[in-house]
Amino acid sequence: MKKILVIKHDKIGDFVLTWPAFYLLKKAMPDAIIDVFVAKVITPFAEACPYIDNAIADSGDDAAIAEYIAKQHYDAVIVAHSEMRMYKILKNIDIPYKLAPKHNWYQYLYKHRASTDYKKGEGCWRGSCMLIEYFLSHHGYPIPSLPKQYWDMSEYKPKWQQYYGQQADEKLIFIHPGTGGSSGSVAEVDLAKMISHINRLTKSDCHFVLTYNGDELVLAQNIQALLADQPIRVSLAKPLDSLRDFAESLVAADMFIAGSTGPLHIAGLHNVPTVGFYAGRRSAPHIRWQTLTESSKRLTFTPPIGKKTGRNMSLIDFDQVSQEIADFLNKSS
């Protein structure tokens, strides 16, 4: 096996949670070329992944995509994000080994299939790992152990601390007011209240950085306005030119707080302490969509489970949230 294509054209958070699988593949097969097919918006970020050699952007032109893939002469394709469209693109391409997960009826159109049903209590990132583990075992490669951190950008940390205006030994606490599709939104007033309490309860000086994307700028500005009359260091994150730069810059954070959203998962790549707000459901999204940060550095909060309560983030006790966050920060000082 000299050249392998992985299909993962999905959202940012889902792509991030595939990094452990990419790590396993590259660690086990360091001499193989690992390419990945991704959504166009993710391409620059995918190119930054140390376990990927080349990123192929989804142009939307299926015929052109199929022609390009055929010319690369891949030895194997691993369909980590399986849908009928991808089968149609790949079906007439001569790739010796094609592997897909065991879900959806069209799994039976692939010769090789692997279970991605991870155990209860595991994060969904395990599913992609199971696919890669099947591939490696099928070809006689040992399964590597996973690292504690997937993206080591520590040499750039001082640069990004300076970029975000860190002063002396203050802690940079990043807060993203937006949310992903699996969670409800935390109200600006609750986030402002939480920031105020954390600032009061934490022994270290704190600088709160509000990150945002697009329309989320209004949310960040509202939070800043709610705190304007308090002696708290709150600033809006300075815009960066690319997703790749933003992702790298999160190495500066001493903590990242958000709903279940792409930026929260990116912070997890740096093993930054994460605080996530998740919907209260029996499917336990706070476990399923856990970040890649070590378990001892993850805090999660949910409203009561139920159809009427599960997405109502105002039912979370933000006084308790603030205390737990402050306790964590004080212990790590």
mmCIF file of C-alpha atoms in Angstrom:
data_model
loop_
_atom_site.group_PDB
_atom_site.id
_atom_site.type_symbol
_atom_site.label_atom_id
_atom_site.label_comp_id
_atom_site.label_asym_id
_atom_site.label_seq_id
_atom_site.Cartn_x
_atom_site.Cartn_y
_atom_site.Cartn_z
ATOM 1 C CA MET A 1 0.000 0.000 0.000
ATOM 2 C CA LYS A 2 1.669 3.175 -1.203
ATOM 3 C CA LYS A 3 -1.212 5.582 -1.751
ATOM 4 C CA ILE A 4 -4.480 5.804 0.203
ATOM 5 C CA LEU A 5 -7.495 8.097 -0.170
ATOM 6 C CA VAL A 6 -9.788 8.838 2.778
ATOM 7 C CA ILE A 7 -13.239 10.318 2.116
ATOM 8 C CA LYS A 8 -14.306 12.779 4.834
ATOM 9 C CA HIS A 9 -16.239 15.681 3.262
ATOM 10 C CA ASP A 10 -18.131 16.757 6.364
ATOM 11 C CA LYS A 11 -18.500 19.643 8.814
ATOM 12 C CA ILE A 12 -15.530 21.104 10.681
ATOM 13 C CA GLY A 13 -16.289 19.397 13.992
ATOM 14 C CA ASP A 14 -16.787 16.010 12.323
ATOM 15 C CA PHE A 15 -13.528 16.407 10.407
ATOM 16 C CA VAL A 16 -11.637 17.309 13.594
ATOM 17 C CA LEU A 17 -12.940 14.181 15.301
ATOM 18 C CA THR A 18 -11.375 12.108 12.503
ATOM 19 C CA TRP A 19 -7.834 13.245 13.394
ATOM 20 C CA PRO A 20 -7.259 10.246 15.707
ATOM 21 C CA ALA A 21 -8.045 7.961 12.755
ATOM 22 C CA PHE A 22 -5.643 9.871 10.509
ATOM 23 C CA TYR A 23 -3.026 9.573 13.247
ATOM 24 C CA LEU A 24 -3.438 5.782 13.407
ATOM 25 C CA LEU A 25 -3.146 5.444 9.641
ATOM 26 C CA LYS A 26 -0.049 7.624 9.280
ATOM 27 C CA LYS A 27 1.665 6.223 12.373
ATOM 28 C CA ALA A 28 1.161 2.645 11.181
ATOM 29 C CA MET A 29 2.067 3.433 7.553
ATOM 30 C CA PRO A 30 4.532 6.357 7.664
ATOM 31 C CA ASP A 31 5.773 5.823 4.099
ATOM 32 C CA ALA A 32 2.313 5.762 2.526
ATOM 33 C CA ILE A 33 0.821 8.869 0.914
ATOM 34 C CA ILE A 34 -2.417 9.722 2.729
ATOM 35 C CA ASP A 35 -4.822 11.958 0.803
ATOM 36 C CA VAL A 36 -8.216 13.152 2.021
ATOM 37 C CA PHE A 37 -11.310 14.315 0.137
ATOM 38 C CA VAL A 38 -12.963 17.140 2.092
ATOM 39 C CA ALA A 39 -15.446 19.994 1.818
ATOM 40 C CA LYS A 40 -13.913 23.010 0.088
ATOM 41 C CA VAL A 41 -14.090 25.241 3.184
ATOM 42 C CA ILE A 42 -12.064 22.715 5.191
ATOM 43 C CA THR A 43 -9.282 22.204 2.629
ATOM 44 C CA PRO A 44 -6.701 24.675 4.082
ATOM 45 C CA PHE A 45 -7.292 23.261 7.567
ATOM 46 C CA ALA A 46 -6.962 19.685 6.272
ATOM 47 C CA GLU A 47 -3.640 20.623 4.683
ATOM 48 C CA ALA A 48 -2.414 21.640 8.145
ATOM 49 C CA CYS A 49 -3.071 18.168 9.560
ATOM 50 C CA PRO A 50 0.335 16.503 10.138
ATOM 51 C CA TYR A 51 -1.091 13.083 9.218
ATOM 52 C CA ILE A 52 -2.378 14.098 5.776
ATOM 53 C CA ASP A 53 -0.189 14.552 2.702
ATOM 54 C CA ASN A 54 -2.699 16.122 0.311
ATOM 55 C CA ALA A 55 -6.231 17.505 0.586
ATOM 56 C CA ILE A 56 -8.661 17.285 -2.331
ATOM 57 C CA ALA A 57 -11.448 19.872 -2.255
ATOM 58 C CA ASP A 58 -15.007 18.873 -3.125
ATOM 59 C CA SER A 59 -15.703 21.013 -6.197
ATOM 60 C CA GLY A 60 -19.244 19.714 -6.588
ATOM 61 C CA ASP A 61 -18.446 18.479 -10.105
ATOM 62 C CA ASP A 62 -18.738 14.720 -9.616
ATOM 63 C CA ALA A 63 -17.470 13.802 -13.087
ATOM 64 C CA ALA A 64 -14.347 15.936 -12.661
ATOM 65 C CA ILE A 65 -13.791 14.544 -9.158
ATOM 66 C CA ALA A 66 -14.024 10.959 -10.429
ATOM 67 C CA GLU A 67 -11.611 11.727 -13.266
ATOM 68 C CA TYR A 68 -9.096 13.298 -10.882
ATOM 69 C CA ILE A 69 -9.276 10.427 -8.382
ATOM 70 C CA ALA A 70 -8.834 7.871 -11.186
ATOM 71 C CA LYS A 71 -5.619 9.581 -12.315
ATOM 72 C CA GLN A 72 -4.087 9.284 -8.820
ATOM 73 C CA HIS A 73 -3.920 5.459 -8.967
ATOM 74 C CA TYR A 74 -4.799 4.878 -5.328
ATOM 75 C CA ASP A 75 -4.181 1.459 -3.800
ATOM 76 C CA ALA A 76 -7.085 1.888 -1.397
ATOM 77 C CA VAL A 77 -9.964 4.201 -0.564
ATOM 78 C CA ILE A 78 -11.476 4.407 2.922
ATOM 79 C CA VAL A 79 -14.930 5.976 2.898
ATOM 80 C CA ALA A 80 -15.133 7.513 6.378
ATOM 81 C CA HIS A 81 -18.150 9.616 5.356
ATOM 82 C CA SER A 82 -20.402 7.285 3.395
ATOM 83 C CA GLU A 83 -23.256 8.431 1.191
ATOM 84 C CA MET A 84 -24.734 7.317 -2.130
ATOM 85 C CA ARG A 85 -23.086 10.184 -3.969
ATOM 86 C CA MET A 86 -19.617 8.951 -3.008
ATOM 87 C CA TYR A 87 -20.415 5.412 -4.127
ATOM 88 C CA LYS A 88 -21.455 6.724 -7.547
ATOM 89 C CA ILE A 89 -18.216 8.721 -7.830
ATOM 90 C CA LEU A 90 -16.044 5.745 -6.870
ATOM 91 C CA LYS A 91 -17.878 2.796 -8.441
ATOM 92 C CA ASN A 92 -16.184 2.883 -11.870
ATOM 93 C CA ILE A 93 -12.716 3.797 -10.613
ATOM 94 C CA ASP A 94 -10.211 0.955 -10.510
ATOM 95 C CA ILE A 95 -9.071 1.073 -6.878
ATOM 96 C CA PRO A 96 -8.037 -2.396 -5.624
ATOM 97 C CA TYR A 97 -9.365 -1.993 -2.073
ATOM 98 C CA LYS A 98 -12.497 -0.056 -1.131
ATOM 99 C CA LEU A 99 -13.667 0.058 2.494
ATOM 100 C CA ALA A 100 -16.866 1.589 3.876
ATOM 101 C CA PRO A 101 -18.629 1.569 7.255
ATOM 102 C CA LYS A 102 -21.462 -0.870 7.955
ATOM 103 C CA HIS A 103 -24.397 1.505 7.827
ATOM 104 C CA ASN A 104 -27.027 2.450 5.242
ATOM 105 C CA TRP A 105 -28.203 -0.107 2.703
ATOM 106 C CA TYR A 106 -25.577 0.838 0.120
ATOM 107 C CA GLN A 107 -22.844 -0.525 2.379
ATOM 108 C CA TYR A 108 -23.499 -3.770 0.494
ATOM 109 C CA LEU A 109 -22.247 -2.157 -2.706
ATOM 110 C CA TYR A 110 -18.738 -2.201 -1.215
ATOM 111 C CA LYS A 111 -16.750 -5.428 -1.025
ATOM 112 C CA HIS A 112 -15.102 -4.500 2.278
ATOM 113 C CA ARG A 113 -17.156 -3.216 5.216
ATOM 114 C CA ALA A 114 -16.309 -2.566 8.859
ATOM 115 C CA SER A 115 -18.388 -1.894 11.953
ATOM 116 C CA THR A 116 -18.109 1.623 13.352
ATOM 117 C CA ASP A 117 -20.452 0.991 16.292
ATOM 118 C CA TYR A 118 -18.400 2.339 19.166
ATOM 119 C CA LYS A 119 -19.146 1.327 22.747
ATOM 120 C CA LYS A 120 -21.453 3.150 25.122
ATOM 121 C CA GLY A 121 -19.433 5.775 26.955
ATOM 122 C CA GLU A 122 -17.070 6.369 24.022
ATOM 123 C CA GLY A 123 -16.955 9.479 21.847
ATOM 124 C CA CYS A 124 -18.047 9.272 18.212
ATOM 125 C CA TRP A 125 -14.424 9.797 17.155
ATOM 126 C CA ARG A 126 -13.977 6.099 17.922
ATOM 127 C CA GLY A 127 -16.090 5.174 14.877
ATOM 128 C CA SER A 128 -13.518 6.457 12.376
ATOM 129 C CA CYS A 129 -10.744 4.813 14.387
ATOM 130 C CA MET A 130 -12.548 1.472 14.172
ATOM 131 C CA LEU A 131 -12.672 1.821 10.389
ATOM 132 C CA ILE A 132 -8.918 2.467 10.223
ATOM 133 C CA GLU A 133 -8.173 -0.300 12.729
ATOM 134 C CA TYR A 134 -10.073 -2.758 10.527
ATOM 135 C CA PHE A 135 -8.091 -1.593 7.502
ATOM 136 C CA LEU A 136 -4.741 -1.910 9.279
ATOM 137 C CA SER A 137 -5.538 -5.330 10.744
ATOM 138 C CA HIS A 138 -6.757 -6.574 7.365
ATOM 139 C CA HIS A 139 -3.372 -5.671 5.882
ATOM 140 C CA GLY A 140 -1.223 -6.960 8.732
ATOM 141 C CA TYR A 141 -0.272 -3.664 10.386
ATOM 142 C CA PRO A 142 -0.203 -3.324 14.201
ATOM 143 C CA ILE A 143 -2.565 -0.765 15.757
ATOM 144 C CA PRO A 144 -0.603 2.184 17.237
ATOM 145 C CA SER A 145 -1.435 3.746 20.594
ATOM 146 C CA LEU A 146 -3.114 7.145 20.484
ATOM 147 C CA PRO A 147 -1.305 10.268 21.758
ATOM 148 C CA LYS A 148 -2.532 12.703 24.404
ATOM 149 C CA GLN A 149 -2.344 15.591 21.942
ATOM 150 C CA TYR A 150 -2.982 15.519 18.198
ATOM 151 C CA TRP A 151 -1.607 18.886 17.097
ATOM 152 C CA ASP A 152 1.539 20.248 18.720
ATOM 153 C CA MET A 153 1.699 23.965 17.944
ATOM 154 C CA SER A 154 3.478 24.849 21.205
ATOM 155 C CA GLU A 155 6.323 26.646 19.425
ATOM 156 C CA TYR A 156 3.778 29.163 18.093
ATOM 157 C CA LYS A 157 1.997 29.701 21.416
ATOM 158 C CA PRO A 158 3.906 32.906 22.368
ATOM 159 C CA LYS A 159 3.128 34.377 18.945
ATOM 160 C CA TRP A 160 -0.606 33.813 19.354
ATOM 161 C CA GLN A 161 -0.647 34.907 22.995
ATOM 162 C CA GLN A 162 0.804 38.201 21.831
ATOM 163 C CA TYR A 163 -1.710 38.375 18.972
ATOM 164 C CA TYR A 164 -4.620 38.082 21.405
ATOM 165 C CA GLY A 165 -3.106 40.671 23.734
ATOM 166 C CA GLN A 166 -2.157 38.548 26.724
ATOM 167 C CA GLN A 167 -0.592 40.614 29.495
ATOM 168 C CA ALA A 168 1.879 39.163 32.015
ATOM 169 C CA ASP A 169 0.544 35.922 33.515
ATOM 170 C CA GLU A 170 -3.149 36.442 32.856
ATOM 171 C CA LYS A 171 -5.134 33.469 31.584
ATOM 172 C CA LEU A 172 -6.665 33.651 28.122
ATOM 173 C CA ILE A 173 -10.207 32.284 28.363
ATOM 174 C CA PHE A 174 -11.820 31.900 24.939
ATOM 175 C CA ILE A 175 -15.617 31.890 24.689
ATOM 176 C CA HIS A 176 -17.553 31.177 21.496
ATOM 177 C CA PRO A 177 -21.209 32.268 21.774
ATOM 178 C CA GLY A 178 -22.439 30.328 18.735
ATOM 179 C CA THR A 179 -23.464 26.693 18.727
ATOM 180 C CA GLY A 180 -23.531 23.632 16.501
ATOM 181 C CA GLY A 181 -26.612 21.792 15.298
ATOM 182 C CA SER A 182 -26.753 19.347 18.216
ATOM 183 C CA SER A 183 -27.175 21.880 21.025
ATOM 184 C CA GLY A 184 -29.309 24.851 21.952
ATOM 185 C CA SER A 185 -27.765 28.289 22.310
ATOM 186 C CA VAL A 186 -26.617 29.728 25.621
ATOM 187 C CA ALA A 187 -28.140 33.199 26.055
ATOM 188 C CA GLU A 188 -25.804 36.192 25.992
ATOM 189 C CA VAL A 189 -26.965 37.240 29.466
ATOM 190 C CA ASP A 190 -26.043 33.816 30.882
ATOM 191 C CA LEU A 191 -22.613 33.904 29.257
ATOM 192 C CA ALA A 192 -22.029 37.431 30.578
ATOM 193 C CA LYS A 193 -23.084 36.336 34.067
ATOM 194 C CA MET A 194 -20.756 33.343 33.850
ATOM 195 C CA ILE A 195 -17.813 35.512 32.767
ATOM 196 C CA SER A 196 -18.429 37.906 35.650
ATOM 197 C CA HIS A 197 -18.532 35.087 38.195
ATOM 198 C CA ILE A 198 -15.446 33.330 36.804
ATOM 199 C CA ASN A 199 -13.524 36.597 36.935
ATOM 200 C CA ARG A 200 -14.514 37.076 40.581
ATOM 201 C CA LEU A 201 -13.839 33.485 41.679
ATOM 202 C CA THR A 202 -10.565 32.874 39.854
ATOM 203 C CA LYS A 203 -7.301 33.679 41.632
ATOM 204 C CA SER A 204 -5.438 34.533 38.426
ATOM 205 C CA ASP A 205 -6.069 37.570 36.270
ATOM 206 C CA CYS A 206 -8.220 36.606 33.302
ATOM 207 C CA HIS A 207 -8.616 37.984 29.802
ATOM 208 C CA PHE A 208 -11.814 36.776 28.130
ATOM 209 C CA VAL A 209 -11.620 36.550 24.330
ATOM 210 C CA LEU A 210 -14.925 36.297 22.447
ATOM 211 C CA THR A 211 -14.566 34.391 19.172
ATOM 212 C CA TYR A 212 -17.201 34.453 16.462
ATOM 213 C CA ASN A 213 -17.967 33.751 12.840
ATOM 214 C CA GLY A 214 -20.280 35.736 10.580
ATOM 215 C CA ASP A 215 -23.536 36.673 12.321
ATOM 216 C CA GLU A 216 -22.117 35.528 15.666
ATOM 217 C CA LEU A 217 -20.332 38.889 15.847
ATOM 218 C CA VAL A 218 -23.593 40.423 17.122
ATOM 219 C CA LEU A 219 -23.726 37.875 19.951
ATOM 220 C CA ALA A 220 -20.131 38.641 20.931
ATOM 221 C CA GLN A 221 -20.775 42.392 20.861
ATOM 222 C CA ASN A 222 -23.870 41.976 23.046
ATOM 223 C CA ILE A 223 -21.885 40.038 25.649
ATOM 224 C CA GLN A 224 -19.153 42.663 25.648
ATOM 225 C CA ALA A 225 -21.768 45.405 26.091
ATOM 226 C CA LEU A 226 -23.371 43.584 29.038
ATOM 227 C CA LEU A 227 -19.992 43.618 30.805
ATOM 228 C CA ALA A 228 -18.975 47.153 29.838
ATOM 229 C CA ASP A 229 -19.527 48.618 33.325
ATOM 230 C CA GLN A 230 -17.494 45.915 35.096
ATOM 231 C CA PRO A 231 -13.694 45.860 35.580
ATOM 232 C CA ILE A 232 -13.263 42.758 33.419
ATOM 233 C CA ARG A 233 -10.881 42.301 30.486
ATOM 234 C CA VAL A 234 -13.177 41.269 27.622
ATOM 235 C CA SER A 235 -12.215 41.638 23.976
ATOM 236 C CA LEU A 236 -13.460 40.516 20.588
ATOM 237 C CA ALA A 237 -11.099 38.146 18.807
ATOM 238 C CA LYS A 238 -9.236 39.902 16.028
ATOM 239 C CA PRO A 239 -10.344 38.407 12.679
ATOM 240 C CA LEU A 240 -7.921 36.070 10.927
ATOM 241 C CA ASP A 241 -7.628 35.429 7.204
ATOM 242 C CA SER A 242 -8.206 31.683 7.247
ATOM 243 C CA LEU A 243 -9.672 28.782 9.195
ATOM 244 C CA ARG A 244 -6.177 27.316 9.333
ATOM 245 C CA ASP A 245 -4.793 30.401 11.114
ATOM 246 C CA PHE A 246 -7.726 30.497 13.528
ATOM 247 C CA ALA A 247 -7.298 26.802 14.311
ATOM 248 C CA GLU A 248 -3.583 27.229 14.953
ATOM 249 C CA SER A 249 -4.173 30.323 17.097
ATOM 250 C CA LEU A 250 -6.250 28.405 19.649
ATOM 251 C CA VAL A 251 -3.009 27.008 21.056
ATOM 252 C CA ALA A 252 -2.896 30.316 22.967
ATOM 253 C CA ALA A 253 -6.010 29.474 24.993
ATOM 254 C CA ASP A 254 -5.865 28.445 28.637
ATOM 255 C CA MET A 255 -9.483 27.328 28.256
ATOM 256 C CA PHE A 256 -12.097 27.245 25.496
ATOM 257 C CA ILE A 257 -15.809 27.526 26.353
ATOM 258 C CA ALA A 258 -18.617 26.931 23.840
ATOM 259 C CA GLY A 259 -21.599 24.867 22.816
ATOM 260 C CA SER A 260 -20.955 21.766 20.717
ATOM 261 C CA THR A 261 -19.388 23.535 17.767
ATOM 262 C CA GLY A 262 -16.402 23.342 15.428
ATOM 263 C CA PRO A 263 -14.138 25.786 17.322
ATOM 264 C CA LEU A 264 -14.603 23.827 20.575
ATOM 265 C CA HIS A 265 -13.415 20.660 18.845
ATOM 266 C CA ILE A 266 -10.486 22.458 17.220
ATOM 267 C CA ALA A 267 -9.359 23.567 20.688
ATOM 268 C CA GLY A 268 -9.393 19.902 21.675
ATOM 269 C CA LEU A 269 -6.700 19.153 19.089
ATOM 270 C CA HIS A 270 -4.323 21.309 21.158
ATOM 271 C CA ASN A 271 -5.352 19.485 24.363
ATOM 272 C CA VAL A 272 -6.637 22.830 25.639
ATOM 273 C CA PRO A 273 -9.074 22.506 28.577
ATOM 274 C CA THR A 274 -12.591 22.633 27.122
ATOM 275 C CA VAL A 275 -15.960 23.526 28.617
ATOM 276 C CA GLY A 276 -18.876 22.348 26.493
ATOM 277 C CA PHE A 277 -22.609 22.990 26.714
ATOM 278 C CA TYR A 278 -24.586 20.120 25.206
ATOM 279 C CA ALA A 279 -28.240 19.239 24.738
ATOM 280 C CA GLY A 280 -29.802 17.076 27.432
ATOM 281 C CA ARG A 281 -30.742 13.887 25.594
ATOM 282 C CA ARG A 282 -30.785 10.185 26.385
ATOM 283 C CA SER A 283 -28.264 9.715 23.563
ATOM 284 C CA ALA A 284 -25.768 11.618 25.769
ATOM 285 C CA PRO A 285 -24.338 14.094 23.219
ATOM 286 C CA HIS A 286 -21.914 15.356 25.889
ATOM 287 C CA ILE A 287 -20.233 11.952 25.607
ATOM 288 C CA ARG A 288 -20.849 11.293 21.929
ATOM 289 C CA TRP A 289 -19.499 14.694 20.859
ATOM 290 C CA GLN A 290 -16.800 14.999 23.520
ATOM 291 C CA THR A 291 -13.685 16.911 22.525
ATOM 292 C CA LEU A 292 -10.286 15.294 21.968
ATOM 293 C CA THR A 293 -8.886 17.022 25.038
ATOM 294 C CA GLU A 294 -7.839 14.612 27.797
ATOM 295 C CA SER A 295 -10.789 13.595 29.972
ATOM 296 C CA SER A 296 -9.286 15.266 33.060
ATOM 297 C CA LYS A 297 -9.352 18.605 31.205
ATOM 298 C CA ARG A 298 -12.945 18.414 29.928
ATOM 299 C CA LEU A 299 -15.956 19.960 31.655
ATOM 300 C CA THR A 300 -19.443 19.387 30.234
ATOM 301 C CA PHE A 301 -22.838 20.773 31.201
ATOM 302 C CA THR A 302 -26.358 19.915 30.034
ATOM 303 C CA PRO A 303 -29.908 20.969 30.902
ATOM 304 C CA PRO A 304 -32.300 18.278 32.206
ATOM 305 C CA ILE A 305 -33.032 15.496 29.711
ATOM 306 C CA GLY A 306 -36.384 15.831 27.948
ATOM 307 C CA LYS A 307 -38.116 17.083 24.813
ATOM 308 C CA LYS A 308 -39.164 20.318 26.506
ATOM 309 C CA THR A 309 -36.007 20.841 28.539
ATOM 310 C CA GLY A 310 -33.126 19.247 26.633
ATOM 311 C CA ARG A 311 -32.265 22.245 24.451
ATOM 312 C CA ASN A 312 -33.159 24.925 26.995
ATOM 313 C CA MET A 313 -29.719 26.055 28.134
ATOM 314 C CA SER A 314 -31.229 28.567 30.570
ATOM 315 C CA LEU A 315 -32.052 25.592 32.828
ATOM 316 C CA ILE A 316 -28.341 25.051 33.495
ATOM 317 C CA ASP A 317 -27.152 26.368 36.868
ATOM 318 C CA PHE A 318 -24.578 28.917 35.685
ATOM 319 C CA ASP A 319 -23.545 29.746 39.250
ATOM 320 C CA GLN A 320 -22.451 26.128 39.612
ATOM 321 C CA VAL A 321 -20.847 26.199 36.153
ATOM 322 C CA SER A 322 -18.833 29.285 37.090
ATOM 323 C CA GLN A 323 -17.689 27.702 40.350
ATOM 324 C CA GLU A 324 -16.525 24.497 38.654
ATOM 325 C CA ILE A 325 -14.659 26.431 35.971
ATOM 326 C CA ALA A 326 -13.004 28.665 38.576
ATOM 327 C CA ASP A 327 -12.034 25.636 40.678
ATOM 328 C CA PHE A 328 -10.409 24.048 37.625
ATOM 329 C CA LEU A 329 -8.516 27.231 36.733
ATOM 330 C CA ASN A 330 -7.372 27.726 40.325
ATOM 331 C CA LYS A 331 -6.023 24.170 40.511
ATOM 332 C CA SER A 332 -4.097 24.636 37.271
ATOM 333 C CA SER A 333 -2.566 27.973 38.319
#
